[in-house]
PDB file of C-alpha atoms and ligand atoms in Angstrom:
ATOM      1  CA  MET A   1       0.000   0.000   0.000  1.00 54.00           C
ATOM      2  CA  PRO A   2       1.307   3.443  -0.874  1.00 54.00           C
ATOM      3  CA  LEU A   3       0.622   5.021   2.498  1.00 66.00           C
ATOM      4  CA  LYS A   4      -1.004   4.101   5.765  1.00 85.00           C
ATOM      5  CA  LEU A   5      -2.790   7.007   7.369  1.00 86.00           C
ATOM      6  CA  ARG A   6      -2.781   6.849  11.163  1.00 88.00           C
ATOM      7  CA  ASN A   7      -4.327   9.257  13.603  1.00 95.00           C
ATOM      8  CA  PRO A   8      -3.989   8.667  17.368  1.00 96.00           C
ATOM      9  CA  ARG A   9      -7.386  10.304  17.900  1.00 97.00           C
ATOM     10  CA  TRP A  10      -9.096   7.640  15.781  1.00 97.00           C
ATOM     11  CA  THR A  11      -7.561   4.957  18.000  1.00 97.00           C
ATOM     12  CA  LYS A  12      -8.501   6.843  21.182  1.00 98.00           C
ATOM     13  CA  VAL A  13     -12.122   7.111  20.075  1.00 98.00           C
ATOM     14  CA  ASP A  14     -12.198   3.386  19.267  1.00 98.00           C
ATOM     15  CA  ALA A  15     -10.875   2.709  22.795  1.00 98.00           C
ATOM     16  CA  TYR A  16     -13.553   5.023  24.207  1.00 98.00           C
ATOM     17  CA  VAL A  17     -16.280   3.204  22.284  1.00 98.00           C
ATOM     18  CA  GLU A  18     -14.936  -0.202  23.325  1.00 98.00           C
ATOM     19  CA  ASP A  19     -14.946   0.861  27.004  1.00 98.00           C
ATOM     20  CA  ARG A  20     -18.564   1.945  26.922  1.00 98.00           C
ATOM     21  CA  LEU A  21     -20.372  -0.130  24.298  1.00 98.00           C
ATOM     22  CA  ILE A  22     -18.467  -3.389  23.998  1.00 98.00           C
ATOM     23  CA  PRO A  23     -18.365  -5.333  27.284  1.00 96.00           C
ATOM     24  CA  PRO A  24     -15.169  -7.200  28.224  1.00 95.00           C
ATOM     25  CA  ASP A  25     -15.181 -10.525  26.441  1.00 98.00           C
ATOM     26  CA  PRO A  26     -12.584 -13.146  27.458  1.00 98.00           C
ATOM     27  CA  ILE A  27     -13.441 -15.363  24.482  1.00 98.00           C
ATOM     28  CA  LEU A  28     -12.824 -12.650  21.890  1.00 98.00           C
ATOM     29  CA  ASP A  29      -9.702 -11.519  23.761  1.00 98.00           C
ATOM     30  CA  ALA A  30      -8.408 -15.096  23.750  1.00 98.00           C
ATOM     31  CA  ALA A  31      -9.117 -15.386  20.017  1.00 98.00           C
ATOM     32  CA  ARG A  32      -7.033 -12.259  19.324  1.00 98.00           C
ATOM     33  CA  LYS A  33      -4.214 -13.438  21.614  1.00 98.00           C
ATOM     34  CA  ALA A  34      -4.105 -16.915  20.063  1.00 98.00           C
ATOM     35  CA  SER A  35      -4.030 -15.409  16.568  1.00 98.00           C
ATOM     36  CA  GLU A  36      -1.139 -13.139  17.523  1.00 98.00           C
ATOM     37  CA  ALA A  37       0.737 -15.974  19.268  1.00 98.00           C
ATOM     38  CA  ALA A  38       0.414 -18.081  16.106  1.00 98.00           C
ATOM     39  CA  GLY A  39       1.925 -15.264  14.056  1.00 98.00           C
ATOM     40  CA  LEU A  40      -1.205 -14.389  12.087  1.00 98.00           C
ATOM     41  CA  PRO A  41      -1.271 -10.862  10.605  1.00 98.00           C
ATOM     42  CA  ASP A  42      -3.010  -8.239  12.767  1.00 97.00           C
ATOM     43  CA  ILE A  43      -5.738  -7.484  10.215  1.00 97.00           C
ATOM     44  CA  ALA A  44      -8.945  -8.803  11.801  1.00 98.00           C
ATOM     45  CA  VAL A  45     -11.829  -6.352  12.053  1.00 98.00           C
ATOM     46  CA  SER A  46     -11.639  -4.086  15.103  1.00 98.00           C
ATOM     47  CA  PRO A  47     -13.944  -4.741  18.086  1.00 98.00           C
ATOM     48  CA  ALA A  48     -16.258  -1.898  17.035  1.00 98.00           C
ATOM     49  CA  GLN A  49     -16.350  -3.243  13.473  1.00 98.00           C
ATOM     50  CA  GLY A  50     -16.905  -6.807  14.675  1.00 98.00           C
ATOM     51  CA  LYS A  51     -19.860  -5.701  16.754  1.00 98.00           C
ATOM     52  CA  PHE A  52     -21.135  -3.704  13.775  1.00 98.00           C
ATOM     53  CA  LEU A  53     -21.092  -6.907  11.683  1.00 98.00           C
ATOM     54  CA  HIS A  54     -22.893  -8.710  14.494  1.00 98.00           C
ATOM     55  CA  LEU A  55     -25.601  -6.047  14.687  1.00 98.00           C
ATOM     56  CA  LEU A  56     -26.079  -6.019  10.907  1.00 98.00           C
ATOM     57  CA  ALA A  57     -26.485  -9.806  10.830  1.00 98.00           C
ATOM     58  CA  ARG A  58     -29.033  -9.585  13.663  1.00 98.00           C
ATOM     59  CA  MET A  59     -30.916  -6.770  11.901  1.00 98.00           C
ATOM     60  CA  GLN A  60     -31.017  -9.013   8.865  1.00 98.00           C
ATOM     61  CA  GLY A  61     -32.417 -11.902  10.943  1.00 98.00           C
ATOM     62  CA  ALA A  62     -29.740 -13.996   9.272  1.00 98.00           C
ATOM     63  CA  ARG A  63     -30.055 -17.791   9.631  1.00 98.00           C
ATOM     64  CA  ARG A  64     -27.397 -18.680   7.053  1.00 98.00           C
ATOM     65  CA  ILE A  65     -24.203 -16.617   6.880  1.00 99.00           C
ATOM     66  CA  LEU A  66     -21.280 -16.954   4.451  1.00 99.00           C
ATOM     67  CA  GLU A  67     -17.848 -15.502   5.238  1.00 99.00           C
ATOM     68  CA  ILE A  68     -15.015 -15.351   2.696  1.00 99.00           C
ATOM     69  CA  GLY A  69     -11.697 -14.957   4.585  1.00 99.00           C
ATOM     70  CA  THR A  70     -11.625 -16.515   8.079  1.00 98.00           C
ATOM     71  CA  LEU A  71      -8.134 -15.618   9.350  1.00 98.00           C
ATOM     72  CA  GLY A  72      -8.234 -16.529  13.091  1.00 98.00           C
ATOM     73  CA  GLY A  73     -12.015 -16.525  13.263  1.00 98.00           C
ATOM     74  CA  TYR A  74     -12.429 -13.204  15.089  1.00 99.00           C
ATOM     75  CA  SER A  75     -15.107 -11.855  12.722  1.00 99.00           C
ATOM     76  CA  THR A  76     -16.493 -15.398  12.473  1.00 99.00           C
ATOM     77  CA  ILE A  77     -17.248 -15.410  16.208  1.00 99.00           C
ATOM     78  CA  TRP A  78     -18.967 -12.016  16.084  1.00 99.00           C
ATOM     79  CA  LEU A  79     -21.113 -13.145  13.131  1.00 99.00           C
ATOM     80  CA  ALA A  80     -21.913 -16.641  14.440  1.00 99.00           C
ATOM     81  CA  ARG A  81     -23.126 -15.119  17.706  1.00 98.00           C
ATOM     82  CA  ALA A  82     -25.784 -13.264  15.708  1.00 98.00           C
ATOM     83  CA  LEU A  83     -27.350 -16.544  14.567  1.00 98.00           C
ATOM     84  CA  PRO A  84     -30.395 -18.187  16.132  1.00 98.00           C
ATOM     85  CA  PRO A  85     -29.776 -21.615  17.732  1.00 96.00           C
ATOM     86  CA  ASP A  86     -30.433 -23.474  14.468  1.00 97.00           C
ATOM     87  CA  GLY A  87     -28.458 -20.975  12.338  1.00 98.00           C
ATOM     88  CA  ARG A  88     -25.351 -21.886  10.348  1.00 98.00           C
ATOM     89  CA  LEU A  89     -22.236 -20.058   9.167  1.00 99.00           C
ATOM     90  CA  VAL A  90     -19.890 -21.256   6.426  1.00 99.00           C
ATOM     91  CA  THR A  91     -16.423 -19.654   6.368  1.00 99.00           C
ATOM     92  CA  LEU A  92     -13.821 -20.013   3.601  1.00 99.00           C
ATOM     93  CA  GLU A  93     -10.051 -19.869   4.140  1.00 99.00           C
ATOM     94  CA  ALA A  94      -7.103 -20.720   1.888  1.00 98.00           C
ATOM     95  CA  ASP A  95      -4.385 -20.939   4.560  1.00 98.00           C
ATOM     96  CA  PRO A  96      -4.423 -24.162   6.634  1.00 98.00           C
ATOM     97  CA  THR A  97      -2.562 -22.478   9.528  1.00 98.00           C
ATOM     98  CA  HIS A  98      -5.182 -19.745   9.731  1.00 98.00           C
ATOM     99  CA  LEU A  99      -7.936 -22.358   9.548  1.00 98.00           C
ATOM    100  CA  LYS A 100      -6.486 -24.311  12.500  1.00 98.00           C
ATOM    101  CA  VAL A 101      -6.121 -21.220  14.690  1.00 98.00           C
ATOM    102  CA  ALA A 102      -9.700 -20.290  13.825  1.00 99.00           C
ATOM    103  CA  ARG A 103     -10.940 -23.811  14.581  1.00 98.00           C
ATOM    104  CA  ASP A 104      -9.588 -23.594  18.137  1.00 98.00           C
ATOM    105  CA  ASN A 105     -10.923 -20.058  18.625  1.00 98.00           C
ATOM    106  CA  ILE A 106     -14.381 -21.068  17.359  1.00 99.00           C
ATOM    107  CA  ALA A 107     -14.362 -24.145  19.629  1.00 98.00           C
ATOM    108  CA  ARG A 108     -13.404 -22.026  22.651  1.00 98.00           C
ATOM    109  CA  ALA A 109     -16.347 -19.781  21.822  1.00 98.00           C
ATOM    110  CA  GLY A 110     -18.666 -22.814  21.876  1.00 98.00           C
ATOM    111  CA  LEU A 111     -19.676 -22.206  18.259  1.00 98.00           C
ATOM    112  CA  SER A 112     -18.262 -25.277  16.462  1.00 98.00           C
ATOM    113  CA  HIS A 113     -21.745 -26.735  15.944  1.00 98.00           C
ATOM    114  CA  ARG A 114     -22.864 -23.621  14.044  1.00 98.00           C
ATOM    115  CA  VAL A 115     -19.709 -23.014  11.974  1.00 98.00           C
ATOM    116  CA  GLU A 116     -18.487 -25.003   8.978  1.00 98.00           C
ATOM    117  CA  GLN A 117     -14.926 -24.243   7.835  1.00 98.00           C
ATOM    118  CA  ARG A 118     -13.878 -24.925   4.242  1.00 98.00           C
ATOM    119  CA  LEU A 119     -10.198 -25.016   3.285  1.00 98.00           C
ATOM    120  CA  GLY A 120      -8.956 -23.857  -0.102  1.00 98.00           C
ATOM    121  CA  PRO A 121      -8.871 -20.865  -2.420  1.00 98.00           C
ATOM    122  CA  ALA A 122     -12.358 -19.368  -2.288  1.00 98.00           C
ATOM    123  CA  LEU A 123     -12.680 -19.495  -6.086  1.00 98.00           C
ATOM    124  CA  GLU A 124     -12.470 -23.306  -5.692  1.00 98.00           C
ATOM    125  CA  THR A 125     -14.739 -23.694  -2.656  1.00 98.00           C
ATOM    126  CA  LEU A 126     -17.458 -21.209  -3.669  1.00 98.00           C
ATOM    127  CA  PRO A 127     -18.707 -23.400  -6.583  1.00 98.00           C
ATOM    128  CA  GLN A 128     -19.226 -26.263  -4.082  1.00 98.00           C
ATOM    129  CA  LEU A 129     -21.601 -24.292  -1.867  1.00 98.00           C
ATOM    130  CA  THR A 130     -25.365 -24.471  -1.822  1.00 97.00           C
ATOM    131  CA  GLY A 131     -27.224 -21.244  -1.130  1.00 92.00           C
ATOM    132  CA  PRO A 132     -29.049 -19.223  -0.416  1.00 98.00           C
ATOM    133  CA  PHE A 133     -27.290 -17.271   2.306  1.00 99.00           C
ATOM    134  CA  ASP A 134     -28.987 -14.358   4.100  1.00 98.00           C
ATOM    135  CA  PHE A 135     -25.823 -12.434   4.948  1.00 99.00           C
ATOM    136  CA  ILE A 136     -22.415 -12.570   3.251  1.00 99.00           C
ATOM    137  CA  PHE A 137     -19.152 -11.015   4.501  1.00 99.00           C
ATOM    138  CA  ILE A 138     -16.397 -10.682   1.884  1.00 98.00           C
ATOM    139  CA  ASP A 139     -12.963 -10.184   3.499  1.00 98.00           C
ATOM    140  CA  ALA A 140     -10.350 -12.287   1.655  1.00 98.00           C
ATOM    141  CA  ASP A 141      -7.831 -11.251  -1.023  1.00 98.00           C
ATOM    142  CA  LYS A 142      -9.046  -8.005  -2.589  1.00 98.00           C
ATOM    143  CA  GLU A 143      -7.694  -8.965  -6.047  1.00 98.00           C
ATOM    144  CA  ASN A 144     -10.647 -11.326  -6.470  1.00 98.00           C
ATOM    145  CA  ALA A 145     -13.281  -9.053  -4.896  1.00 98.00           C
ATOM    146  CA  ALA A 146     -15.299  -8.767  -8.120  1.00 98.00           C
ATOM    147  CA  SER A 147     -15.467 -12.561  -8.491  1.00 98.00           C
ATOM    148  CA  TYR A 148     -16.382 -13.012  -4.809  1.00 98.00           C
ATOM    149  CA  PHE A 149     -19.127 -10.449  -5.214  1.00 98.00           C
ATOM    150  CA  GLU A 150     -20.438 -12.193  -8.333  1.00 98.00           C
ATOM    151  CA  TRP A 151     -20.457 -15.544  -6.517  1.00 98.00           C
ATOM    152  CA  SER A 152     -22.182 -13.946  -3.553  1.00 98.00           C
ATOM    153  CA  VAL A 153     -25.023 -12.688  -5.748  1.00 98.00           C
ATOM    154  CA  ARG A 154     -25.318 -16.184  -7.193  1.00 98.00           C
ATOM    155  CA  LEU A 155     -25.575 -17.643  -3.661  1.00 98.00           C
ATOM    156  CA  ALA A 156     -28.093 -15.024  -2.497  1.00 98.00           C
ATOM    157  CA  HIS A 157     -31.849 -14.563  -2.464  1.00 98.00           C
ATOM    158  CA  PRO A 158     -33.770 -11.305  -2.877  1.00 98.00           C
ATOM    159  CA  GLY A 159     -33.024  -9.409   0.320  1.00 98.00           C
ATOM    160  CA  THR A 160     -29.603 -10.936   1.035  1.00 98.00           C
ATOM    161  CA  ALA A 161     -27.113  -8.419   2.449  1.00 98.00           C
ATOM    162  CA  ILE A 162     -23.497  -8.447   1.253  1.00 98.00           C
ATOM    163  CA  LEU A 163     -20.842  -6.574   3.229  1.00 98.00           C
ATOM    164  CA  VAL A 164     -17.328  -6.047   1.822  1.00 98.00           C
ATOM    165  CA  ASP A 165     -14.366  -4.975   3.989  1.00 98.00           C
ATOM    166  CA  ASN A 166     -11.432  -2.766   2.945  1.00 98.00           C
ATOM    167  CA  VAL A 167     -13.060  -0.979   0.040  1.00 98.00           C
ATOM    168  CA  VAL A 168     -11.424   2.439   0.568  1.00 97.00           C
ATOM    169  CA  ARG A 169      -7.763   1.657   1.402  1.00 95.00           C
ATOM    170  CA  ASP A 170      -6.640   5.152   2.449  1.00 96.00           C
ATOM    171  CA  GLY A 171      -8.572   6.549  -0.497  1.00 94.00           C
ATOM    172  CA  ALA A 172      -6.439   4.638  -2.998  1.00 95.00           C
ATOM    173  CA  VAL A 173      -9.514   3.048  -4.616  1.00 94.00           C
ATOM    174  CA  VAL A 174     -10.304   6.311  -6.439  1.00 95.00           C
ATOM    175  CA  LYS A 175      -7.150   6.158  -8.542  1.00 94.00           C
ATOM    176  CA  PRO A 176      -5.293   2.909  -7.891  1.00 93.00           C
ATOM    177  CA  ARG A 177      -1.609   2.741  -8.749  1.00 94.00           C
ATOM    178  CA  ASN A 178      -0.615   0.059 -11.253  1.00 95.00           C
ATOM    179  CA  ASP A 179       1.072  -2.018  -8.546  1.00 95.00           C
ATOM    180  CA  ASP A 180      -1.804  -1.675  -6.054  1.00 95.00           C
ATOM    181  CA  THR A 181      -3.608  -4.855  -7.045  1.00 96.00           C
ATOM    182  CA  SER A 182      -5.863  -4.740  -3.957  1.00 96.00           C
ATOM    183  CA  SER A 183      -7.332  -1.337  -4.768  1.00 96.00           C
ATOM    184  CA  ARG A 184      -7.629  -2.303  -8.421  1.00 97.00           C
ATOM    185  CA  GLY A 185      -9.625  -5.382  -7.361  1.00 98.00           C
ATOM    186  CA  ILE A 186     -12.039  -3.269  -5.328  1.00 98.00           C
ATOM    187  CA  HIS A 187     -12.325  -0.775  -8.198  1.00 97.00           C
ATOM    188  CA  ALA A 188     -13.177  -3.615 -10.600  1.00 97.00           C
ATOM    189  CA  MET A 189     -15.862  -4.815  -8.168  1.00 98.00           C
ATOM    190  CA  ASN A 190     -17.403  -1.337  -8.035  1.00 97.00           C
ATOM    191  CA  GLU A 191     -17.434  -1.092 -11.838  1.00 97.00           C
ATOM    192  CA  ALA A 192     -19.182  -4.489 -12.029  1.00 96.00           C
ATOM    193  CA  ILE A 193     -21.785  -3.416  -9.472  1.00 96.00           C
ATOM    194  CA  ARG A 194     -22.490  -0.292 -11.486  1.00 95.00           C
ATOM    195  CA  ARG A 195     -23.590  -2.581 -14.349  1.00 94.00           C
ATOM    196  CA  ASN A 196     -25.486  -5.041 -12.134  1.00 89.00           C
ATOM    197  CA  SER A 197     -29.201  -4.269 -11.924  1.00 86.00           C
ATOM    198  CA  ARG A 198     -29.767  -6.994  -9.289  1.00 95.00           C
ATOM    199  CA  VAL A 199     -28.002  -5.141  -6.474  1.00 98.00           C
ATOM    200  CA  THR A 200     -28.193  -1.787  -4.764  1.00 98.00           C
ATOM    201  CA  ALA A 201     -25.202  -0.656  -2.707  1.00 98.00           C
ATOM    202  CA  THR A 202     -23.299   2.083  -0.957  1.00 98.00           C
ATOM    203  CA  THR A 203     -19.929   2.536   0.701  1.00 98.00           C
ATOM    204  CA  LEU A 204     -19.324   4.052   4.109  1.00 98.00           C
ATOM    205  CA  GLN A 205     -15.809   5.362   4.792  1.00 98.00           C
ATOM    206  CA  THR A 206     -14.426   4.440   8.211  1.00 98.00           C
ATOM    207  CA  VAL A 207     -11.631   5.597  10.501  1.00 98.00           C
ATOM    208  CA  GLY A 208     -10.437   3.910  13.681  1.00 97.00           C
ATOM    209  CA  ARG A 209      -7.627   1.833  15.123  1.00 96.00           C
ATOM    210  CA  LYS A 210      -7.193   0.130  11.715  1.00 96.00           C
ATOM    211  CA  GLY A 211      -6.679   3.493  10.002  1.00 96.00           C
ATOM    212  CA  TYR A 212      -8.743   4.837   7.096  1.00 97.00           C
ATOM    213  CA  ASP A 213     -10.804   2.350   5.120  1.00 97.00           C
ATOM    214  CA  GLY A 214     -14.450   1.515   4.451  1.00 98.00           C
ATOM    215  CA  PHE A 215     -17.271  -0.996   4.188  1.00 98.00           C
ATOM    216  CA  MET A 216     -19.478  -1.532   1.177  1.00 98.00           C
ATOM    217  CA  LEU A 217     -23.004  -2.727   1.929  1.00 98.00           C
ATOM    218  CA  ALA A 218     -25.157  -4.169  -0.842  1.00 98.00           C
ATOM    219  CA  ILE A 219     -28.607  -5.719  -0.968  1.00 98.00           C
ATOM    220  CA  VAL A 220     -29.667  -8.174  -3.641  1.00 98.00           C
ATOM    221  CA  THR A 221     -32.955  -6.884  -4.992  1.00 97.00           C
ATOM    222  CA  ASP A 222     -34.218  -9.710  -7.214  1.00 91.00           C
TER     223      ASP A 222
HETATM  224  N1  SAH B   1     -12.386 -11.836   8.376  1.00 87.83           N
HETATM  225  C1  SAH B   1     -11.190 -11.871   9.226  1.00 87.83           C
HETATM  226  C2  SAH B   1      -9.979 -11.305   8.532  1.00 87.83           C
HETATM  227  C3  SAH B   1      -9.652 -11.962   7.199  1.00 87.83           C
HETATM  228  S1  SAH B   1      -8.034 -11.543   6.622  1.00 87.83           S
HETATM  229  C4  SAH B   1     -11.457 -11.088  10.493  1.00 87.83           C
HETATM  230  O1  SAH B   1     -11.884  -9.919  10.361  1.00 87.83           O
HETATM  231  O2  SAH B   1     -11.268 -11.585  11.604  1.00 87.83           O
HETATM  232  C5  SAH B   1      -8.069 -12.260   5.032  1.00 87.83           C
HETATM  233  C6  SAH B   1      -8.019 -13.789   5.030  1.00 87.83           C
HETATM  234  O3  SAH B   1      -8.302 -14.227   3.705  1.00 87.83           O
HETATM  235  C7  SAH B   1      -6.650 -14.368   5.400  1.00 87.83           C
HETATM  236  O4  SAH B   1      -6.775 -15.333   6.405  1.00 87.83           O
HETATM  237  C8  SAH B   1      -6.174 -15.026   4.110  1.00 87.83           C
HETATM  238  O5  SAH B   1      -5.413 -16.213   4.308  1.00 87.83           O
HETATM  239  C9  SAH B   1      -7.482 -15.343   3.426  1.00 87.83           C
HETATM  240  N2  SAH B   1      -7.359 -15.502   1.983  1.00 87.83           N
HETATM  241  C10 SAH B   1      -6.505 -14.853   1.147  1.00 87.83           C
HETATM  242  N3  SAH B   1      -6.681 -15.272  -0.115  1.00 87.83           N
HETATM  243  C11 SAH B   1      -7.665 -16.197  -0.081  1.00 87.83           C
HETATM  244  C12 SAH B   1      -8.314 -16.992  -1.063  1.00 87.83           C
HETATM  245  N4  SAH B   1      -7.966 -16.932  -2.350  1.00 87.83           N
HETATM  246  N5  SAH B   1      -9.295 -17.848  -0.683  1.00 87.83           N
HETATM  247  C13 SAH B   1      -9.660 -17.907   0.620  1.00 87.83           C
HETATM  248  N6  SAH B   1      -9.094 -17.180   1.605  1.00 87.83           N
HETATM  249  C14 SAH B   1      -8.113 -16.335   1.257  1.00 87.83           C
HETATM  250  C1  DHB B   2      -5.517  -5.390   5.693  1.00 87.83           C
HETATM  251  C2  DHB B   2      -6.671  -5.159   6.409  1.00 87.83           C
HETATM  252  C3  DHB B   2      -7.756  -5.991   6.247  1.00 87.83           C
HETATM  253  O1  DHB B   2      -8.926  -5.796   6.921  1.00 87.83           O
HETATM  254  C4  DHB B   2      -7.701  -7.076   5.367  1.00 87.83           C
HETATM  255  O2  DHB B   2      -8.789  -7.853   5.242  1.00 87.83           O
HETATM  256  C5  DHB B   2      -6.543  -7.306   4.644  1.00 87.83           C
HETATM  257  C6  DHB B   2      -5.433  -6.461   4.804  1.00 87.83           C
HETATM  258  C7  DHB B   2      -4.363  -4.466   5.870  1.00 87.83           C
HETATM  259  O3  DHB B   2      -4.479  -3.528   6.651  1.00 87.83           O
HETATM  260  O4  DHB B   2      -3.332  -4.710   5.235  1.00 87.83           O
HETATM  261 MG1   MG B   3     -10.513  -6.955   6.168  1.00 87.83          MG
END
C-alpha cells in the first residue's frame, strides 16, 4: 500500500467506544491473543467493526451466513453469535494455519456446531456451496473481490445483504496505482456493481484503530 494514514485520535475514540459499548469478552480476547501468538497478521476487524457486523447480521435476521476470509475466526465469532440456535455459518479460508487457529478459537467460543470451515482458495470452494445465504461477509484477497461479489449474488436470495471490507484503502480506490492490485480489485468490483441491476449498494468510509478504510453494503434486490 502506498501510504497508511494513522491518527492517534481515531484509535482513542475506538478505545472510548470499546470501554462503553463493547463489554469485556474473554473469548474474543483469547481469540485475538491466540491469533497473535500463532503469528497471524493483525488485520482482523476491530472490536467496534466486529460488533457492527454482528448487529447487521441480527438486523437481517440472518439464519445462514457466508464468510469469505476466516483468518483466526475473530469476525467469524462475532457473526456466528448473531445466529439463532439453528443458524449456520460457512467460512472459507485458503491458509491451513489460519484455519487451525480459527478452529480452536471457534471451539473455545462454543460455536463449532454452528460453523463449517472450508479449506482452499475461495474461487475453488465457492462453486461447491449451496445457497441461499442471508448475509455474506467478503474479506479475503481483494484482487478477487469482483469474483467473490459475483459468486455472492449467485448464492443469495432477494433481500440478502453483502458486506465487503477494505473498500477504501486510504482513499487509494479512487485512482489505484498500477502495482496496487488490492485497490484495483475493489475498483473492478465497483465497476461491475455499477452494471449489475440486481443489487443496490453504498460505501461508508471508516476511521479507527485500523486506520482509514471503508465498508461496502449491498442488498440483492431480485
Ligand atoms: N475476516 C477476518 C480477517 C480476514 S483476513 C477477520 O476480520 O477476523 C483475510 C483472510 O483471507 C486471510 O486469512 C487469508 O489467508 C485469506 N485468503 C486470502 N486469499 C484467499 C483466497 N484466495 N481464498 C480464501 N481465503 C483467502
Ligand atoms: C488489511 C486489512 C484488512 O482488513 C484485510 O482484510 C486485509 C489487509 C491491511 O491492513 O493490510
Ligand atoms: Mg478486512
